[in-house]
mmCIF file of C-alpha atoms in Angstrom:
data_model
loop_
_atom_site.group_PDB
_atom_site.id
_atom_site.type_symbol
_atom_site.label_atom_id
_atom_site.label_comp_id
_atom_site.label_asym_id
_atom_site.label_seq_id
_atom_site.Cartn_x
_atom_site.Cartn_y
_atom_site.Cartn_z
ATOM 1 C CA MET A 42 0.413 0.504 -0.167
ATOM 2 C CA LEU A 43 1.144 3.751 -0.906
ATOM 3 C CA SER A 44 1.509 6.294 2.233
ATOM 4 C CA LYS A 45 -0.594 8.669 0.306
ATOM 5 C CA ASN A 46 -4.279 8.464 0.672
ATOM 6 C CA ILE A 47 -6.097 7.398 -2.751
ATOM 7 C CA ILE A 48 -9.361 7.071 -3.955
ATOM 8 C CA ALA A 49 -11.521 6.146 -7.070
ATOM 9 C CA PHE A 50 -14.228 7.701 -7.315
ATOM 10 C CA ILE A 51 -16.942 6.249 -9.024
ATOM 11 C CA PRO A 52 -19.917 8.922 -9.978
ATOM 12 C CA ALA A 53 -23.028 6.471 -11.975
ATOM 13 C CA ARG A 54 -25.933 8.247 -11.214
ATOM 14 C CA GLY A 55 -29.244 6.010 -12.641
ATOM 15 C CA GLY A 56 -30.723 8.540 -14.536
ATOM 16 C CA SER A 57 -29.743 8.854 -18.345
ATOM 17 C CA GLN A 58 -31.784 10.085 -21.333
ATOM 18 C CA ARG A 59 -29.267 9.020 -24.394
ATOM 19 C CA PHE A 60 -28.829 5.301 -22.753
ATOM 20 C CA PRO A 61 -31.389 4.249 -19.962
ATOM 21 C CA GLU A 62 -29.908 2.778 -17.475
ATOM 22 C CA LYS A 63 -26.092 2.774 -18.836
ATOM 23 C CA ASN A 64 -24.046 2.297 -16.373
ATOM 24 C CA ILE A 65 -25.562 -1.520 -15.620
ATOM 25 C CA ALA A 66 -26.197 -2.179 -19.525
ATOM 26 C CA LYS A 67 -24.451 -5.904 -19.921
ATOM 27 C CA PHE A 68 -20.660 -5.901 -21.328
ATOM 28 C CA LEU A 69 -19.665 -9.770 -22.622
ATOM 29 C CA GLY A 70 -22.524 -10.259 -20.435
ATOM 30 C CA LYS A 71 -21.105 -8.416 -17.230
ATOM 31 C CA PRO A 72 -22.444 -5.138 -16.068
ATOM 32 C CA LEU A 73 -20.331 -1.679 -17.478
ATOM 33 C CA ILE A 74 -19.858 -0.955 -14.404
ATOM 34 C CA SER A 75 -18.085 -3.917 -12.991
ATOM 35 C CA TYR A 76 -15.105 -3.273 -15.222
ATOM 36 C CA PRO A 77 -14.013 -0.468 -13.647
ATOM 37 C CA ILE A 78 -15.058 -1.369 -9.981
ATOM 38 C CA GLY A 79 -12.441 -4.279 -11.097
ATOM 39 C CA GLU A 80 -9.484 -2.658 -12.753
ATOM 40 C CA ALA A 81 -9.228 0.178 -10.135
ATOM 41 C CA LYS A 82 -9.404 -2.693 -7.057
ATOM 42 C CA ASN A 83 -6.976 -4.813 -9.192
ATOM 43 C CA ALA A 84 -3.899 -1.000 -9.106
ATOM 44 C CA ARG A 85 -3.592 -1.980 -5.580
ATOM 45 C CA ILE A 86 -2.824 1.949 -5.084
ATOM 46 C CA PHE A 87 -6.313 2.835 -3.801
ATOM 47 C CA ASN A 88 -7.269 3.305 -0.864
ATOM 48 C CA LYS A 89 -11.224 2.453 -1.787
ATOM 49 C CA VAL A 90 -13.166 2.303 -4.359
ATOM 50 C CA ILE A 91 -16.018 4.223 -3.839
ATOM 51 C CA VAL A 92 -19.256 4.427 -6.265
ATOM 52 C CA SER A 93 -21.058 7.580 -6.083
ATOM 53 C CA THR A 94 -25.057 7.314 -7.035
ATOM 54 C CA ASP A 95 -28.736 7.695 -6.517
ATOM 55 C CA CYS A 96 -29.732 4.202 -8.074
ATOM 56 C CA LYS A 97 -31.053 0.907 -5.998
ATOM 57 C CA LYS A 98 -30.031 -1.115 -8.629
ATOM 58 C CA ILE A 99 -26.261 0.280 -9.048
ATOM 59 C CA SER A 100 -26.206 0.364 -5.560
ATOM 60 C CA GLU A 101 -26.814 -3.676 -5.168
ATOM 61 C CA ILE A 102 -24.355 -4.560 -8.507
ATOM 62 C CA ALA A 103 -20.924 -2.169 -7.167
ATOM 63 C CA LYS A 104 -21.055 -3.161 -3.633
ATOM 64 C CA LYS A 105 -21.209 -7.040 -5.027
ATOM 65 C CA PHE A 106 -18.073 -5.919 -7.461
ATOM 66 C CA GLY A 107 -16.067 -4.673 -4.202
ATOM 67 C CA ALA A 108 -17.092 -1.324 -4.563
ATOM 68 C CA GLU A 109 -17.871 0.928 -1.417
ATOM 69 C CA VAL A 110 -21.438 3.405 -2.225
ATOM 70 C CA VAL A 111 -21.936 6.457 -0.494
ATOM 71 C CA ASP A 112 -24.981 8.216 -2.260
ATOM 72 C CA ARG A 113 -25.460 10.896 -3.917
ATOM 73 C CA SER A 114 -27.979 13.911 -3.891
ATOM 74 C CA HIS A 115 -31.088 14.013 -6.097
ATOM 75 C CA LYS A 116 -29.142 17.695 -6.744
ATOM 76 C CA ASN A 117 -25.990 16.566 -7.969
ATOM 77 C CA SER A 118 -27.946 13.682 -9.711
ATOM 78 C CA THR A 119 -29.903 15.429 -12.219
ATOM 79 C CA ASN A 120 -29.036 15.320 -16.284
ATOM 80 C CA ILE A 121 -26.732 19.257 -15.730
ATOM 81 C CA ALA A 122 -25.084 18.064 -12.176
ATOM 82 C CA HIS A 123 -21.407 17.705 -13.082
ATOM 83 C CA GLU A 124 -19.164 14.273 -11.819
ATOM 84 C CA LEU A 125 -17.353 16.417 -9.716
ATOM 85 C CA ASP A 126 -20.051 18.297 -7.590
ATOM 86 C CA ALA A 127 -20.473 14.850 -6.103
ATOM 87 C CA CYS A 128 -17.149 14.341 -5.515
ATOM 88 C CA ARG A 129 -17.409 17.504 -3.481
ATOM 89 C CA GLU A 130 -20.458 16.269 -1.971
ATOM 90 C CA TYR A 131 -18.564 13.366 -0.707
ATOM 91 C CA PHE A 132 -15.469 15.441 0.827
ATOM 92 C CA LEU A 133 -18.028 17.432 2.149
ATOM 93 C CA SER A 134 -19.653 14.726 4.594
ATOM 94 C CA LEU A 135 -15.872 13.611 6.020
ATOM 95 C CA ILE A 136 -14.832 17.320 7.407
ATOM 96 C CA ALA A 137 -18.936 17.152 8.736
ATOM 97 C CA LEU A 138 -18.022 13.756 10.068
ATOM 98 C CA ASN A 139 -13.819 15.251 11.162
ATOM 99 C CA LYS A 140 -12.749 12.629 9.013
ATOM 100 C CA SER A 141 -9.620 11.955 7.829
ATOM 101 C CA LEU A 142 -10.189 13.465 3.379
ATOM 102 C CA PRO A 143 -7.668 11.521 0.842
ATOM 103 C CA ASP A 144 -4.677 12.908 -0.898
ATOM 104 C CA TYR A 145 -5.717 12.117 -4.608
ATOM 105 C CA PHE A 146 -8.725 11.066 -6.206
ATOM 106 C CA CYS A 147 -9.411 9.548 -9.748
ATOM 107 C CA ILE A 148 -12.714 10.721 -11.026
ATOM 108 C CA ILE A 149 -13.134 7.074 -13.644
ATOM 109 C CA TYR A 150 -15.881 6.898 -15.389
ATOM 110 C CA PRO A 151 -18.650 3.845 -14.912
ATOM 111 C CA THR A 152 -18.864 3.302 -18.716
ATOM 112 C CA ALA A 153 -14.603 3.236 -18.996
ATOM 113 C CA ILE A 154 -14.881 -0.598 -19.601
ATOM 114 C CA LEU A 155 -11.087 -0.536 -21.706
ATOM 115 C CA LEU A 156 -9.732 0.488 -18.717
ATOM 116 C CA LYS A 157 -6.428 -1.879 -17.005
ATOM 117 C CA ALA A 158 -5.123 -1.416 -14.271
ATOM 118 C CA LYS A 159 -2.091 -0.243 -15.142
ATOM 119 C CA ASP A 160 -3.302 3.062 -16.783
ATOM 120 C CA PHE A 161 -3.995 3.640 -12.818
ATOM 121 C CA LYS A 162 -0.796 2.668 -11.663
ATOM 122 C CA LYS A 163 1.240 4.465 -15.111
ATOM 123 C CA SER A 164 -1.486 7.819 -15.040
ATOM 124 C CA PHE A 165 -0.324 8.174 -11.398
ATOM 125 C CA LYS A 166 2.799 8.254 -11.034
ATOM 126 C CA ILE A 167 2.556 11.114 -13.171
ATOM 127 C CA ILE A 168 0.931 13.779 -10.878
ATOM 128 C CA ARG A 169 2.495 12.324 -8.488
ATOM 129 C CA SER A 170 6.365 13.233 -9.958
ATOM 130 C CA ASN A 171 4.870 16.583 -10.151
ATOM 131 C CA ASN A 172 3.471 18.150 -7.081
ATOM 132 C CA LYS A 173 3.097 21.384 -10.446
ATOM 133 C CA ILE A 174 0.191 19.083 -12.074
ATOM 134 C CA ASP A 175 -2.897 19.682 -11.348
ATOM 135 C CA VAL A 176 -4.730 17.350 -13.084
ATOM 136 C CA VAL A 177 -3.684 13.965 -15.280
ATOM 137 C CA MET A 178 -6.887 13.183 -18.158
ATOM 138 C CA GLY A 179 -7.119 10.359 -19.752
ATOM 139 C CA VAL A 180 -6.935 12.035 -23.731
ATOM 140 C CA SER A 181 -6.599 9.633 -27.644
ATOM 141 C CA LYS A 182 -6.041 10.817 -30.583
ATOM 142 C CA TYR A 183 -8.111 11.995 -32.997
ATOM 143 C CA ASN A 184 -9.057 9.738 -36.387
ATOM 144 C CA TYR A 185 -8.709 13.136 -38.086
ATOM 145 C CA HIS A 186 -7.224 16.517 -36.865
ATOM 146 C CA PRO A 187 -10.124 18.942 -35.826
ATOM 147 C CA TYR A 188 -8.652 21.342 -38.748
ATOM 148 C CA LYS A 189 -10.099 18.847 -41.107
ATOM 149 C CA ALA A 190 -13.620 19.365 -39.623
ATOM 150 C CA LEU A 191 -17.082 20.219 -41.784
ATOM 151 C CA VAL A 192 -20.088 22.315 -40.492
ATOM 152 C CA PRO A 193 -23.108 22.879 -42.633
ATOM 153 C CA ARG A 194 -24.519 26.106 -43.621
ATOM 154 C CA LYS A 195 -27.926 26.946 -44.239
ATOM 155 C CA ASN A 196 -27.965 26.165 -47.393
ATOM 156 C CA GLY A 197 -27.135 22.516 -47.048
ATOM 157 C CA PHE A 198 -23.655 23.104 -48.410
ATOM 158 C CA LEU A 199 -20.650 22.323 -46.079
ATOM 159 C CA ARG A 200 -18.013 24.318 -45.107
ATOM 160 C CA PRO A 201 -14.197 24.089 -43.166
ATOM 161 C CA LEU A 202 -14.489 24.889 -39.382
ATOM 162 C CA PHE A 203 -11.814 26.153 -39.137
ATOM 163 C CA ASN A 204 -11.196 27.728 -42.747
ATOM 164 C CA GLU A 205 -7.879 29.480 -42.699
ATOM 165 C CA GLN A 206 -6.540 26.446 -40.825
ATOM 166 C CA SER A 207 -7.556 24.206 -43.525
ATOM 167 C CA LYS A 208 -5.740 25.593 -46.327
ATOM 168 C CA LYS A 209 -2.214 24.620 -44.681
ATOM 169 C CA ARG A 210 -0.505 21.281 -45.981
ATOM 170 C CA SER A 211 -1.001 18.265 -42.457
ATOM 171 C CA GLN A 212 2.407 18.126 -41.646
ATOM 172 C CA TYR A 213 1.614 21.394 -40.232
ATOM 173 C CA TYR A 214 -0.458 21.260 -37.663
ATOM 174 C CA PRO A 215 0.029 20.723 -34.287
ATOM 175 C CA ASP A 216 -0.457 17.109 -32.064
ATOM 176 C CA THR A 217 -3.584 17.417 -30.855
ATOM 177 C CA CYS A 218 -5.524 14.937 -28.420
ATOM 178 C CA ALA A 219 -9.243 14.968 -26.787
ATOM 179 C CA SER A 220 -10.867 13.527 -23.197
ATOM 180 C CA ASN A 221 -11.898 10.252 -24.137
ATOM 181 C CA GLY A 222 -14.501 10.104 -21.195
ATOM 182 C CA THR A 223 -12.366 7.615 -18.386
ATOM 183 C CA PHE A 224 -9.989 8.883 -16.061
ATOM 184 C CA TYR A 225 -9.321 12.195 -14.001
ATOM 185 C CA TRP A 226 -6.514 12.471 -11.165
ATOM 186 C CA HIS A 227 -6.928 15.405 -8.915
ATOM 187 C CA ARG A 228 -5.369 16.435 -6.340
ATOM 188 C CA THR A 229 -7.217 16.867 -3.136
ATOM 189 C CA LYS A 230 -7.375 19.582 -1.452
ATOM 190 C CA ARG A 231 -5.974 21.806 -4.455
ATOM 191 C CA PHE A 232 -9.314 20.605 -5.755
ATOM 192 C CA LEU A 233 -11.793 22.361 -2.757
ATOM 193 C CA ASP A 234 -9.574 24.669 -2.689
ATOM 194 C CA LYS A 235 -11.355 25.793 -6.630
ATOM 195 C CA LYS A 236 -7.958 26.778 -7.775
ATOM 196 C CA TYR A 237 -9.958 25.704 -11.327
ATOM 197 C CA ILE A 238 -12.928 24.566 -12.162
ATOM 198 C CA GLY A 239 -14.435 21.034 -13.688
ATOM 199 C CA HIS A 240 -11.311 18.655 -14.939
ATOM 200 C CA TYR A 241 -9.415 21.328 -17.422
ATOM 201 C CA ALA A 242 -7.735 22.601 -14.669
ATOM 202 C CA LYS A 243 -4.646 25.271 -15.921
ATOM 203 C CA ASN A 244 -1.796 22.411 -15.053
ATOM 204 C CA LEU A 245 -3.549 19.588 -17.060
ATOM 205 C CA VAL A 246 -1.067 17.359 -18.232
ATOM 206 C CA GLY A 247 -2.690 13.950 -20.914
ATOM 207 C CA PHE A 248 -2.160 10.088 -20.490
ATOM 208 C CA GLU A 249 -2.733 8.930 -24.162
ATOM 209 C CA LEU A 250 -4.231 5.629 -24.010
ATOM 210 C CA ASN A 251 -3.929 3.601 -27.555
ATOM 211 C CA ASN A 252 -6.973 2.294 -28.181
ATOM 212 C CA ILE A 253 -8.538 0.775 -31.679
ATOM 213 C CA ILE A 254 -11.950 1.254 -30.859
ATOM 214 C CA PRO A 255 -13.409 4.468 -29.377
ATOM 215 C CA MET A 256 -15.003 4.474 -25.773
ATOM 216 C CA ASP A 257 -16.964 6.201 -25.538
ATOM 217 C CA ILE A 258 -20.109 4.238 -23.995
ATOM 218 C CA ASP A 259 -23.361 7.177 -25.044
ATOM 219 C CA TYR A 260 -26.232 4.845 -26.524
ATOM 220 C CA LYS A 261 -27.059 1.661 -27.502
ATOM 221 C CA GLU A 262 -25.209 1.208 -30.603
ATOM 222 C CA ASP A 263 -22.262 2.147 -29.185
ATOM 223 C CA LEU A 264 -21.990 -1.096 -26.381
ATOM 224 C CA LYS A 265 -24.075 -2.879 -29.450
ATOM 225 C CA LYS A 266 -20.415 -2.468 -31.220
ATOM 226 C CA LEU A 267 -18.536 -2.503 -29.105
ATOM 227 C CA ASN A 268 -20.771 -6.013 -28.272
ATOM 228 C CA ASN A 269 -19.616 -7.126 -31.273
ATOM 229 C CA PHE A 270 -16.467 -6.216 -32.766
ATOM 230 C CA TYR A 271 -15.310 -7.892 -28.952
ATOM 231 C CA LYS A 272 -17.402 -11.426 -29.854
ATOM 232 C CA PHE A 273 -16.973 -11.646 -33.409
ATOM 233 C CA GLY A 274 -14.478 -9.181 -34.635
ATOM 234 C CA LYS A 275 -10.556 -9.178 -31.909
ATOM 235 C CA LYS A 276 -7.909 -11.451 -32.629
#
């Protein structure tokens, strides 16, 4: 066990407009949320793996797979609530009970089913190695550079979103990446001091995850494709 107090925090509200009961839908026969719980536990760097939820079904499944469950208030379970609001709610409850806060916490999305224990261990080493780092974010490179983006005009024709940049040769484009909706490391004290809002802190570092398929699961069709790929296409 590491000398630091470190927790995994998995925010898993019950409501999902685009994909009802998404967090406990099945991937290869197991609930989605069981995968990040299992890999976080396998990493052996977390003092606790916590699932914050407002849903009885999610709570029961999370406990079955070894997570500690905390109640998520209705206020922080709406479609507009941010997962960090639920995290702050949990930390404030610890303070009210005079319990110690973790030194670091890792927000892990319940649909981050392709993460592995090694990803948590390697990315934690990054934030721990440099006190200037506020956040370490799981990122992926774009399949196509953002400068190639096209948007429709009112007349139905397409135009470049980045008009001037799109005219340049692609070898001169800057390297880019994006959050892939998997995990975010934070320093608890710095987060509670509100030196930044959300995950996009000033001193943000990316941890690139090289996966051959996208990770985001927003719709039933996304999960269906992922299941089919792993059942029939993955060698």
